[in-house]
Amino acid sequence: MRAPDPLGREGAPRVALDGGVARFSGCWTIGRVGGVERELARLEWPRDRPLILDASRVTALDTAGAWLLESTRRALARSRHEVSVAGLRPDHEALVAMIRARVADRAESVRARSKGALARVGELAARSIRQLLGILGFVGESAFAATAVLRHPRRLRWRPVLHNIESAGFRALPITGLLSFLMGVVIAYQGATQLERYGANIFVADLVGLAMLRELSPLLTAIIVAGRSGSAYAAQIGTMKVTEEIDALRTVGIAPFDLLVLPKLIALTIALPLLVVYADALAVMGGMMMAKTSLGVGYADFLDRFEHAIDLPDYLVGIGKAPVFAAIIAVVGCYQGFQVSGDAESVGRQTTVSVVQSIFLVIVADAAFSVAFSYLGI
Amino acid sequence: MSIEVRNIHKHFGKFHALQDVNLHVQTGELVALLGPSGSGKTTLLRIIAGLEVADSGTVLFHGEDATDRHVRERQVGFVFQHYALFRHMTVFENVAFGLRVRKGKAKPLEGYIRARVSELLDLVQLGWLADRYPSQLSGGQRQRVALARALAVEPRVLLLDEPFGALDAKVRKELRRWLRRLQDDLRITSVFVTHDQEEALEVADRVVVMNEGKIEQVGAPDDVYDRPASRFVYNFLGDVNLFHGRVHQGQAQLGGLEVEVPEHNGTLDTAAVAFVRPHDVDVARYRSGGPTIEATVRHVKALGPRVRLYLERTEEGAEIEAELSRERFEELALAEGEKVYVSLRKLRVFVEDSLSAA
């Protein structure tokens, strides 16, 4: 194989098996190595002696060639041959070593993927606990910053607070109003078919009032705001993190927490209860309209009954939940924003997570409220 | 103000990003941190800025320990690779922001802010763009705004993280000359990170070459280029040809080439590598007096005023890169496939123990 190739294809990769020694020669590079791969597959390797892959006459080697060499060696070793590679030039040696490390890496990651169910459950639990601890830490930080501001209210940046009240509260009026109105209509309509059967038409006011004011209206509003504003918080902070604006703020001398988190937290705890008040009103209107059209209960009768059916505590319970929901949404949204790392893809991921988590936590909190209220008898 | 970094260690998980880094930056100096990605240069810069906390070690500003000082109190100006301008603010407001947000006594008067911002925008030659938003500017303009913003807070140290990395070649060249001039005028202690060796060599007073979390060499640009301390530095600062061989008592045997290496007089039969820059490789049609290597021309590539030849050694098939001036190339009138004789004008031999150290 050393003699110049009569066809003039100098440097074509070759392999010649001579006893236990396979002599490799020529340019083992990506454009040319394909043929020799087939040739290698056809070779009959002797079983009775140790094999040596002699690469001393390889004139050029790239990663494709090195991979072929290495995978040949691995295949032979797997089929219980005693095999060694000899005669590599130092630079080729380095290349083969790199390939070997990579192949080992991949084998490792394949092994890592096929973990047992128990390990996966454990990992999930560990991750959830880490998340929870992270959020708790963030809550602590928020509380700390908030108390600092309460002590020195002049330190608070009012302009972003007002700006956030506008974007999270005022701009959410149309959608919140419409959805609450429709919710009132739906509840009244569902109630109407049942109530009509007993001739208890007038109790539609109790139904709509209690259901909406105590439970549905705060919950619905919180879910809308989580989707609208919680996600926006996560996306805004996340994007700023990716573009290094957060770091820029810090170098300019501003604590990102003061500028980005606190105003949002304060603005939302102010805006959400107000939104709930508004949603309550629209929901009752919706119910009233439905009561008139499908049950024949006039507006005056409805409102008269409404006054008797709903006590002030019922109303306040609903509104009282709103600041808690607001805090959950703002904290989760901002926290997930800060969890963004690296690329733009991560912004989308954390934004989704923020919405799912905040809605989940809002409903959990709502359930906790219900349990607590029934225990307290409110 | 001088910066000193002592025994800094930093881990990211299991990854040892910085390993016992020590560095001293003189007052008014412009220092480049040069290295491949993952060498820890940006991490070091962020630790100096206070954006990142080191696992151990100290950072001193003007001889005072600033390790636990908050970013705010370090008075650094930081320029980011992707500008990090505040998108919803005009250029003017971006630059003014650092001054506006100061509270209480430190808050400057509106008149002062206006004057200072205009002055800075003039300095970066963007006064006419004050009312635009960042999205309306080109990359080069944005980076200059970012620089003005960094300078607005009257930093005692200016830190730049690959400031020209995202710009095209021409703008990058322009901006780095401009940065050099700015530095000559303002004399703020500056540290900038780059992976572009040309940029580092052109702009900096001193270059710090980093690799795998360690400093390989610190020195003036000429020093680092002409007298690389390690194999890595040689490799990283420009293209290089490698010749494997052995050294014995000041004689290097490099595959058919015998060279005197007086600096390795005491070395006895050790494996060695010789490094030769492509422009230190001379190509001739005929064998001359000195030691030569026989080779075949494989490719010829013209790069502006220079011509690059890719040669294949006849003996062992290894590739040699040579760079000639266009005149020299035309004089030789070489074509692909022709046989030539290569001689080496200047080479540097590293023996085995310094290889493992590198």
mmCIF file of N, CA, C and O in Angstrom, chain A residues 311-342:
data_model
loop_
_atom_site.group_PDB
_atom_site.id
_atom_site.type_symbol
_atom_site.label_atom_id
_atom_site.label_comp_id
_atom_site.label_asym_id
_atom_site.label_seq_id
_atom_site.Cartn_x
_atom_site.Cartn_y
_atom_site.Cartn_z
ATOM 1 N N ASP A 311 -74.698 40.138 52.939
ATOM 2 C CA ASP A 311 -74.239 40.951 54.053
ATOM 3 C C ASP A 311 -72.928 41.597 53.670
ATOM 4 O O ASP A 311 -72.230 41.116 52.781
ATOM 5 N N LEU A 312 -72.563 42.610 54.430
ATOM 6 C CA LEU A 312 -71.299 43.292 54.148
ATOM 7 C C LEU A 312 -70.112 42.320 54.203
ATOM 8 O O LEU A 312 -69.242 42.361 53.329
ATOM 9 N N PRO A 313 -70.049 41.416 55.213
ATOM 10 C CA PRO A 313 -68.894 40.495 55.259
ATOM 11 C C PRO A 313 -68.722 39.693 53.973
ATOM 12 O O PRO A 313 -67.583 39.481 53.530
ATOM 13 N N ASP A 314 -69.835 39.264 53.364
ATOM 14 C CA ASP A 314 -69.705 38.492 52.116
ATOM 15 C C ASP A 314 -68.941 39.289 51.071
ATOM 16 O O ASP A 314 -68.060 38.769 50.379
ATOM 17 N N TYR A 315 -69.310 40.550 50.993
ATOM 18 C CA TYR A 315 -68.687 41.442 50.020
ATOM 19 C C TYR A 315 -67.203 41.639 50.352
ATOM 20 O O TYR A 315 -66.326 41.501 49.500
ATOM 21 N N LEU A 316 -66.939 41.894 51.629
ATOM 22 C CA LEU A 316 -65.556 42.177 52.029
ATOM 23 C C LEU A 316 -64.658 40.945 51.930
ATOM 24 O O LEU A 316 -63.467 41.071 51.633
ATOM 25 N N VAL A 317 -65.240 39.777 52.166
ATOM 26 C CA VAL A 317 -64.451 38.549 52.041
ATOM 27 C C VAL A 317 -63.880 38.442 50.632
ATOM 28 O O VAL A 317 -62.695 38.155 50.425
ATOM 29 N N GLY A 318 -64.734 38.701 49.662
ATOM 30 C CA GLY A 318 -64.286 38.625 48.266
ATOM 31 C C GLY A 318 -63.188 39.625 47.979
ATOM 32 O O GLY A 318 -62.148 39.278 47.409
ATOM 33 N N ILE A 319 -63.408 40.867 48.409
ATOM 34 C CA ILE A 319 -62.416 41.901 48.115
ATOM 35 C C ILE A 319 -61.135 41.691 48.931
ATOM 36 O O ILE A 319 -60.033 41.945 48.458
ATOM 37 N N GLY A 320 -61.330 41.175 50.143
ATOM 38 C CA GLY A 320 -60.168 40.946 51.010
ATOM 39 C C GLY A 320 -59.194 39.924 50.452
ATOM 40 O O GLY A 320 -57.995 39.964 50.742
ATOM 41 N N LYS A 321 -59.682 39.006 49.658
ATOM 42 C CA LYS A 321 -58.783 38.009 49.080
ATOM 43 C C LYS A 321 -57.889 38.624 47.995
ATOM 44 O O LYS A 321 -56.800 38.124 47.729
ATOM 45 N N ALA A 322 -58.399 39.688 47.392
ATOM 46 C CA ALA A 322 -57.720 40.231 46.218
ATOM 47 C C ALA A 322 -56.267 40.639 46.477
ATOM 48 O O ALA A 322 -55.392 40.280 45.676
ATOM 49 N N PRO A 323 -55.949 41.364 47.568
ATOM 50 C CA PRO A 323 -54.544 41.738 47.768
ATOM 51 C C PRO A 323 -53.632 40.522 47.882
ATOM 52 O O PRO A 323 -52.484 40.556 47.404
ATOM 53 N N VAL A 324 -54.144 39.448 48.488
ATOM 54 C CA VAL A 324 -53.321 38.239 48.606
ATOM 55 C C VAL A 324 -53.052 37.657 47.224
ATOM 56 O O VAL A 324 -51.919 37.312 46.880
ATOM 57 N N PHE A 325 -54.106 37.575 46.423
ATOM 58 C CA PHE A 325 -53.908 37.088 45.057
ATOM 59 C C PHE A 325 -52.923 37.974 44.308
ATOM 60 O O PHE A 325 -52.057 37.489 43.573
ATOM 61 N N ALA A 326 -53.073 39.277 44.505
ATOM 62 C CA ALA A 326 -52.195 40.220 43.809
ATOM 63 C C ALA A 326 -50.743 39.970 44.181
ATOM 64 O O ALA A 326 -49.861 39.929 43.311
ATOM 65 N N ALA A 327 -50.506 39.767 45.478
ATOM 66 C CA ALA A 327 -49.137 39.530 45.920
ATOM 67 C C ALA A 327 -48.594 38.251 45.300
ATOM 68 O O ALA A 327 -47.444 38.204 44.843
ATOM 69 N N ILE A 328 -49.442 37.221 45.260
ATOM 70 C CA ILE A 328 -48.993 35.955 44.654
ATOM 71 C C ILE A 328 -48.596 36.171 43.196
ATOM 72 O O ILE A 328 -47.521 35.764 42.753
ATOM 73 N N ILE A 329 -49.472 36.845 42.464
ATOM 74 C CA ILE A 329 -49.207 37.038 41.030
ATOM 75 C C ILE A 329 -47.938 37.848 40.803
ATOM 76 O O ILE A 329 -47.077 37.477 39.996
ATOM 77 N N ALA A 330 -47.798 38.946 41.538
ATOM 78 C CA ALA A 330 -46.639 39.815 41.324
ATOM 79 C C ALA A 330 -45.351 39.097 41.711
ATOM 80 O O ALA A 330 -44.359 39.137 40.976
ATOM 81 N N VAL A 331 -45.373 38.415 42.847
ATOM 82 C CA VAL A 331 -44.151 37.758 43.307
ATOM 83 C C VAL A 331 -43.750 36.638 42.356
ATOM 84 O O VAL A 331 -42.586 36.532 41.953
ATOM 85 N N VAL A 332 -44.719 35.813 41.966
ATOM 86 C CA VAL A 332 -44.385 34.697 41.076
ATOM 87 C C VAL A 332 -43.900 35.221 39.717
ATOM 88 O O VAL A 332 -42.903 34.748 39.179
ATOM 89 N N GLY A 333 -44.601 36.218 39.188
ATOM 90 C CA GLY A 333 -44.213 36.779 37.890
ATOM 91 C C GLY A 333 -42.800 37.328 37.925
ATOM 92 O O GLY A 333 -41.967 37.011 37.068
ATOM 93 N N CYS A 334 -42.501 38.143 38.934
ATOM 94 C CA CYS A 334 -41.172 38.750 39.025
ATOM 95 C C CYS A 334 -40.113 37.692 39.290
ATOM 96 O O CYS A 334 -39.039 37.702 38.703
ATOM 97 N N TYR A 335 -40.443 36.751 40.175
ATOM 98 C CA TYR A 335 -39.472 35.702 40.502
ATOM 99 C C TYR A 335 -39.088 34.921 39.250
ATOM 100 O O TYR A 335 -37.913 34.703 38.977
ATOM 101 N N GLN A 336 -40.104 34.534 38.474
ATOM 102 C CA GLN A 336 -39.805 33.768 37.270
ATOM 103 C C GLN A 336 -39.026 34.611 36.269
ATOM 104 O O GLN A 336 -38.210 34.094 35.518
ATOM 105 N N GLY A 337 -39.296 35.908 36.248
ATOM 106 C CA GLY A 337 -38.522 36.798 35.384
ATOM 107 C C GLY A 337 -37.044 36.739 35.736
ATOM 108 O O GLY A 337 -36.188 36.635 34.871
ATOM 109 N N PHE A 338 -36.762 36.771 37.029
ATOM 110 C CA PHE A 338 -35.358 36.739 37.452
ATOM 111 C C PHE A 338 -34.729 35.370 37.248
ATOM 112 O O PHE A 338 -33.507 35.246 37.256
ATOM 113 N N GLN A 339 -35.562 34.345 37.088
ATOM 114 C CA GLN A 339 -35.020 33.002 36.870
ATOM 115 C C GLN A 339 -34.534 32.814 35.439
ATOM 116 O O GLN A 339 -33.891 31.814 35.136
ATOM 117 N N VAL A 340 -34.860 33.748 34.567
ATOM 118 C CA VAL A 340 -34.408 33.629 33.176
ATOM 119 C C VAL A 340 -32.893 33.672 33.138
ATOM 120 O O VAL A 340 -32.267 34.456 33.832
ATOM 121 N N SER A 341 -32.327 32.765 32.324
ATOM 122 C CA SER A 341 -30.882 32.825 32.186
ATOM 123 C C SER A 341 -30.530 32.565 30.744
ATOM 124 O O SER A 341 -31.103 31.692 30.108
ATOM 125 N N GLY A 342 -29.628 33.333 30.236
ATOM 126 C CA GLY A 342 -29.073 33.060 28.915
ATOM 127 C C GLY A 342 -29.896 33.578 27.747
ATOM 128 O O GLY A 342 -29.827 34.735 27.404
#
